Coordinates of C-alpha atoms and ligand atoms in Angstrom, one line a residue:
M1 CA 30.7 240.1 234.5
K2 CA 28.9 238.3 237.3
I3 CA 31.0 237.3 240.3
A4 CA 29.7 234.7 242.9
F5 CA 31.4 235.1 246.3
L6 CA 30.8 232.0 248.5
G7 CA 31.8 231.9 252.2
L8 CA 30.9 235.2 253.9
G9 CA 32.6 234.6 257.2
H10 CA 35.1 236.7 259.1
M11 CA 37.2 237.2 256.0
G12 CA 34.8 236.6 253.1
L13 CA 32.2 239.2 254.0
P14 CA 34.5 242.2 254.1
M15 CA 36.3 240.9 251.0
A16 CA 33.0 240.6 249.1
K17 CA 31.9 244.1 250.3
N18 CA 35.2 245.6 249.0
L19 CA 34.8 243.8 245.7
A20 CA 31.2 245.1 245.3
A21 CA 32.3 248.6 246.4
S22 CA 34.8 248.7 243.6
G23 CA 31.9 248.5 241.1
H24 CA 31.7 244.7 240.4
D25 CA 28.5 242.8 240.2
V26 CA 28.8 240.5 243.2
V27 CA 26.3 237.9 244.5
G28 CA 27.1 236.3 247.9
F29 CA 26.1 233.1 249.7
D30 CA 27.1 231.3 252.9
V31 CA 25.7 228.0 254.2
A32 CA 25.2 229.8 257.6
A33 CA 22.0 231.8 257.5
A34 CA 23.3 234.4 259.9
A35 CA 26.2 235.1 257.5
V36 CA 23.8 235.6 254.6
S37 CA 21.7 238.0 256.8
A38 CA 24.7 240.0 257.8
A39 CA 25.7 240.3 254.1
A40 CA 22.3 241.4 253.1
D41 CA 22.3 244.0 256.0
A42 CA 25.6 245.2 254.7
G43 CA 24.0 245.8 251.3
L44 CA 25.4 242.8 249.4
A45 CA 23.2 241.0 246.9
T46 CA 22.7 237.4 248.1
A47 CA 21.4 234.2 246.6
G48 CA 19.4 231.3 248.1
S49 CA 22.2 228.7 247.6
G50 CA 25.7 228.4 246.4
V51 CA 24.6 226.9 243.1
D52 CA 22.1 229.8 242.6
A53 CA 24.9 232.3 243.2
A54 CA 27.3 230.5 240.8
T55 CA 24.7 229.9 238.0
S56 CA 26.0 231.8 235.0
A57 CA 28.8 233.4 237.0
D58 CA 31.9 234.3 235.1
V59 CA 34.0 234.3 238.3
V60 CA 33.4 232.1 241.4
I61 CA 35.4 233.1 244.5
T62 CA 35.4 230.8 247.6
M63 CA 36.5 231.7 251.1
F64 CA 35.9 228.6 253.2
Q65 CA 37.7 227.0 256.1
T66 CA 38.9 223.7 254.7
G67 CA 39.9 222.0 251.5
A68 CA 37.2 219.4 251.9
Q69 CA 34.6 222.2 251.9
V70 CA 36.1 223.6 248.7
L71 CA 36.2 220.3 246.8
D72 CA 32.7 219.3 248.0
A73 CA 31.3 222.6 246.8
Y74 CA 33.1 222.4 243.5
R75 CA 31.8 218.9 242.8
G76 CA 28.5 219.0 244.5
A77 CA 27.5 216.5 247.2
G78 CA 25.1 213.5 247.1
G79 CA 24.4 213.8 243.4
A80 CA 23.4 217.4 243.6
P81 CA 25.1 219.8 241.1
G82 CA 28.2 221.5 242.2
L83 CA 29.5 225.0 241.4
L84 CA 31.5 223.6 238.5
D85 CA 28.3 222.4 236.9
V86 CA 26.5 225.7 236.8
A87 CA 29.1 228.4 236.2
T88 CA 29.5 230.0 232.7
P89 CA 31.7 227.7 230.5
G90 CA 35.3 228.8 231.0
A91 CA 34.5 230.6 234.2
L92 CA 37.4 231.5 236.5
F93 CA 37.3 229.8 239.9
V94 CA 39.4 231.6 242.6
D95 CA 39.8 229.8 245.9
C96 CA 41.0 232.2 248.6
S97 CA 40.7 229.6 251.5
T98 CA 43.9 228.4 253.2
I99 CA 44.0 224.7 252.3
A100 CA 46.6 222.1 251.6
V101 CA 48.8 222.3 248.4
D102 CA 47.5 219.0 247.2
E103 CA 43.9 219.9 247.8
A104 CA 44.4 223.1 245.9
R105 CA 45.9 221.1 243.0
A106 CA 42.9 218.8 243.1
A107 CA 40.6 221.8 242.9
H108 CA 42.5 223.1 239.9
A109 CA 42.3 219.7 238.2
L110 CA 38.5 219.4 238.8
A111 CA 37.9 222.9 237.3
E112 CA 40.1 222.3 234.3
A113 CA 38.6 218.8 233.7
V114 CA 35.3 220.6 232.8
G115 CA 36.7 223.5 230.9
H116 CA 36.9 226.1 233.6
R117 CA 39.9 228.1 234.7
S118 CA 41.3 228.2 238.2
L119 CA 43.6 230.0 240.7
D120 CA 44.5 229.3 244.3
A121 CA 44.8 232.7 246.0
P122 CA 45.2 232.4 249.8
V123 CA 45.7 235.6 251.8
S124 CA 47.5 237.0 254.8
G125 CA 46.6 240.2 256.6
G126 CA 43.7 238.9 258.8
V127 CA 40.3 240.4 259.3
V128 CA 41.7 243.9 259.5
G129 CA 43.4 243.4 256.1
A130 CA 40.1 242.1 254.7
E131 CA 38.2 245.1 256.0
N132 CA 40.7 247.7 254.8
A133 CA 41.4 245.9 251.5
T134 CA 45.1 245.6 252.4
L135 CA 45.3 241.8 252.2
A136 CA 48.3 240.1 250.6
F137 CA 47.3 237.5 248.0
M138 CA 49.6 234.6 247.1
V139 CA 48.4 233.3 243.8
G140 CA 49.0 230.0 241.9
G141 CA 47.8 229.4 238.3
T142 CA 48.6 230.4 234.8
D143 CA 49.9 233.8 233.7
E144 CA 46.6 234.5 231.7
D145 CA 44.3 233.6 234.6
F146 CA 46.5 235.6 237.0
A147 CA 46.3 238.7 234.7
F148 CA 42.5 238.3 234.5
A149 CA 42.1 238.1 238.2
Q150 CA 44.6 240.7 239.2
P151 CA 42.2 243.7 239.2
L152 CA 39.7 241.8 241.2
L153 CA 42.2 240.8 243.8
E154 CA 43.6 244.4 243.9
A155 CA 40.1 245.5 244.9
M156 CA 40.4 243.4 248.0
G157 CA 44.1 243.6 248.8
R158 CA 47.3 245.7 248.5
R159 CA 49.9 243.1 247.4
V160 CA 49.1 240.5 244.8
V161 CA 52.0 238.1 244.1
H162 CA 51.9 235.5 241.3
C163 CA 53.9 232.6 242.9
G164 CA 53.8 230.2 239.9
G165 CA 51.6 227.4 238.7
A166 CA 48.7 225.5 240.4
G167 CA 49.0 225.2 244.2
L168 CA 52.0 227.5 244.5
G169 CA 50.0 230.2 246.2
Q170 CA 49.2 227.8 249.0
A171 CA 52.9 226.6 249.0
A172 CA 54.0 230.2 249.6
K173 CA 51.4 230.6 252.4
V174 CA 52.4 227.4 254.2
C175 CA 56.2 228.2 253.9
N176 CA 55.7 231.8 255.2
N177 CA 53.6 230.7 258.1
M178 CA 56.1 228.0 259.1
I179 CA 58.8 230.7 259.2
L180 CA 56.5 232.9 261.3
A181 CA 55.7 230.1 263.8
V182 CA 59.3 229.2 264.3
S183 CA 60.4 232.8 264.7
Q184 CA 57.6 233.6 267.1
I185 CA 58.7 230.7 269.3
A186 CA 62.4 231.7 269.1
V187 CA 61.6 235.3 270.1
A188 CA 59.5 234.1 273.0
E189 CA 62.2 231.8 274.2
A190 CA 64.8 234.6 274.0
F191 CA 62.6 236.9 276.2
V192 CA 62.1 234.2 278.8
L193 CA 65.8 233.3 278.8
G194 CA 66.6 237.1 279.1
E195 CA 64.2 237.3 282.1
R196 CA 66.1 234.4 283.8
L197 CA 69.4 236.1 283.1
G198 CA 68.2 239.5 284.6
L199 CA 67.9 241.2 281.2
S200 CA 65.0 243.7 280.9
H201 CA 62.5 243.3 278.0
Q202 CA 63.3 246.8 276.7
A203 CA 67.1 246.2 276.7
L204 CA 66.7 242.9 274.8
F205 CA 64.3 244.6 272.4
D206 CA 66.6 247.6 271.8
V207 CA 69.5 245.3 270.9
A208 CA 67.7 242.5 268.9
S209 CA 65.4 244.8 266.9
N210 CA 68.6 246.6 265.6
A211 CA 70.7 243.4 265.2
S212 CA 70.5 240.1 263.5
G213 CA 67.6 238.9 265.6
Q214 CA 65.3 241.4 264.0
C215 CA 62.1 239.9 262.6
W216 CA 58.3 240.6 262.4
A217 CA 57.7 238.4 265.4
L218 CA 59.9 240.8 267.5
T219 CA 59.3 244.2 266.0
T220 CA 55.5 244.0 265.2
N221 CA 54.2 241.0 267.3
C222 CA 56.5 241.5 270.3
P223 CA 55.4 238.8 272.8
V224 CA 56.0 240.9 275.9
P225 CA 54.1 244.1 276.8
G226 CA 55.9 247.4 276.5
P227 CA 58.4 247.6 273.6
V228 CA 55.7 247.5 270.8
P229 CA 52.6 249.1 272.3
T230 CA 50.4 247.8 269.5
S231 CA 51.4 244.1 269.9
P232 CA 48.8 241.7 271.3
A233 CA 50.9 241.2 274.5
N234 CA 49.6 244.6 275.5
R235 CA 46.0 243.5 275.5
D236 CA 46.3 240.1 277.2
Y237 CA 47.0 238.4 273.9
Q238 CA 43.7 239.1 272.2
P239 CA 44.3 238.1 268.5
G240 CA 45.7 239.2 266.2
F241 CA 46.3 235.8 264.7
A242 CA 44.7 233.2 266.9
G243 CA 46.6 230.1 268.1
A244 CA 43.9 227.9 266.5
L245 CA 44.6 229.4 263.1
M246 CA 48.3 229.0 263.5
N247 CA 47.8 225.4 264.5
K248 CA 45.6 224.9 261.4
D249 CA 48.3 226.3 259.1
L250 CA 51.0 224.3 260.7
G251 CA 48.9 221.2 260.2
L252 CA 49.0 222.0 256.4
A253 CA 52.8 222.6 256.8
E254 CA 53.2 219.2 258.5
H255 CA 51.2 217.6 255.6
A256 CA 53.5 219.2 253.1
I257 CA 56.6 218.3 255.0
E258 CA 55.6 214.6 255.1
A259 CA 54.6 214.6 251.5
T260 CA 57.9 216.0 250.4
G261 CA 60.2 214.3 252.9
V262 CA 61.9 217.6 253.8
D263 CA 64.1 217.5 257.0
A264 CA 62.1 220.4 258.6
R265 CA 62.7 219.6 262.3
M266 CA 62.1 223.2 263.4
G267 CA 58.8 223.3 261.5
M268 CA 57.7 220.0 263.0
L269 CA 58.6 221.1 266.5
A270 CA 56.7 224.4 266.0
R271 CA 53.8 222.2 264.9
Q272 CA 53.9 220.2 268.1
I273 CA 54.2 223.4 270.3
Y274 CA 51.3 225.1 268.6
R275 CA 49.2 221.9 268.7
D276 CA 49.6 221.9 272.5
F277 CA 49.0 225.6 272.7
A278 CA 45.8 225.5 270.7
A279 CA 44.5 222.5 272.7
G280 CA 43.9 224.8 275.6
E281 CA 43.2 228.5 276.1
G282 CA 45.7 229.3 273.4
A283 CA 43.2 228.5 270.7
G284 CA 41.5 231.9 271.2
K285 CA 44.6 233.9 272.1
D286 CA 47.1 235.5 269.8
F287 CA 49.8 233.0 268.9
S288 CA 52.5 235.2 270.5
G289 CA 50.9 234.1 273.8
V290 CA 53.0 230.9 273.5
I291 CA 55.5 232.8 275.7
D292 CA 53.3 232.1 278.7
T293 CA 53.5 228.3 278.1
I294 CA 57.3 228.6 277.7
R295 CA 57.5 230.5 281.0
A296 CA 55.2 228.0 282.7
D297 CA 57.2 225.0 281.4
S298 CA 60.5 226.5 282.5
A299 CA 62.1 225.2 285.7
Ligands
NAD1 P1 35.0 231.6 258.8 O1 34.7 230.3 259.4 O2 34.7 232.9 259.5 O3 34.3 231.7 257.4 C1 34.2 230.6 256.5 C2 32.7 230.6 256.0 O4 32.6 229.7 254.9 C3 31.7 230.2 257.1 O5 30.8 231.3 257.3 C4 31.0 229.0 256.5 O6 29.7 228.9 256.9 C5 31.2 229.2 255.0 N1 31.1 228.0 254.2 C6 31.6 226.8 254.4 N2 31.3 225.9 253.4 C7 30.5 226.7 252.5 C8 29.8 226.4 251.3 N3 29.9 225.2 250.8 N4 29.1 227.4 250.7 C9 29.0 228.6 251.3 N5 29.6 228.9 252.5 C10 30.4 228.0 253.1 O7 36.6 231.6 258.4 P2 37.5 232.9 258.1 O8 38.2 233.3 259.3 O9 36.7 233.8 257.2 O10 38.7 232.1 257.2 C11 38.4 231.7 255.9 C12 39.7 231.1 255.4 O11 40.7 232.1 255.4 C13 40.3 230.0 256.2 O12 40.8 229.0 255.3 C14 41.4 230.6 257.0 O13 42.4 229.7 257.4 C15 41.9 231.7 256.1 N6 42.5 232.9 256.7 C16 41.9 233.4 257.8 C17 42.4 234.5 258.4 C18 41.8 235.2 259.6 O14 42.4 236.0 260.3 N7 40.5 234.8 260.0 C19 43.6 235.1 257.9 C20 44.2 234.5 256.8 C21 43.6 233.4 256.2

């Protein structure tokens, strides 16, 4: 079975390496020449173009930044053949990029229209998860396609969840990250309020982490230094999960909220707060650094 892996960036290269290390025949490609060189240096087989990599492939995995990149690569641009044109008939297309639900559904439809199979399979776990093969995959597609892909995804991750039909992997990702954004802001606001009331960080942590305020944003990604020594707050908010990426994911949440008409005021406010955060230095900082802007904006 030949697997084409396209998009060898921060996430894609370690994922492709883990897939190859598990014994699969993987050929990689990236439009950035430096990424192809890095892959070759890491011992991965590489191709001269995406179409070359996908020619006669049984599985085509993509790990790009945006939905437009995925759809353009699938279709081909400017009359040139796309990935869908060259893969083995009935090949499985697995898109691991984080893109909008409707873009994912469009990608499924394009693949199915020419007789291929397709899954959306975004991930969480970051670069560390990609390197250590501990990613969580959220997968949308049919039962049969999920069952076929499961061993491949398990070579790159630890938790592989079938969320339902086309686009529902992306739906799970966007909903989870909206919870995360809102809860990280709420935890940061609580610490700043506690500071103003004379409450120590440790005392608030000791209470909330054992009470109903307990959540990942507090007990793993604690936005103040001290209580959780491994949290980004202890290293000047080096990511972790950068503000720019949270802002991107909340843009996808906003798109989904508008498309569905859901009354998600907290999600939309989080979107606004992280858009402002990512417009400045926050873009490159961990998203828990939003606590600094809350402090700065407080009277
Ligand atoms: P990245 O920018 O490092 O990598 C994307 C790569 O895709 C780039 O190297 C780019 O050149 C390549 N690319 C774009 N179009 C291409 C094409 N047509 N053919 C071949 N290569 C192409 O991004 P990343 O950090 O690896 O993230 C990838 C995706 O995963 C994004 O959608 C991101 O939102 C998501 N994600 C990232 C993280 C993270 O911590 N970095 C965590 C979870 C999810």
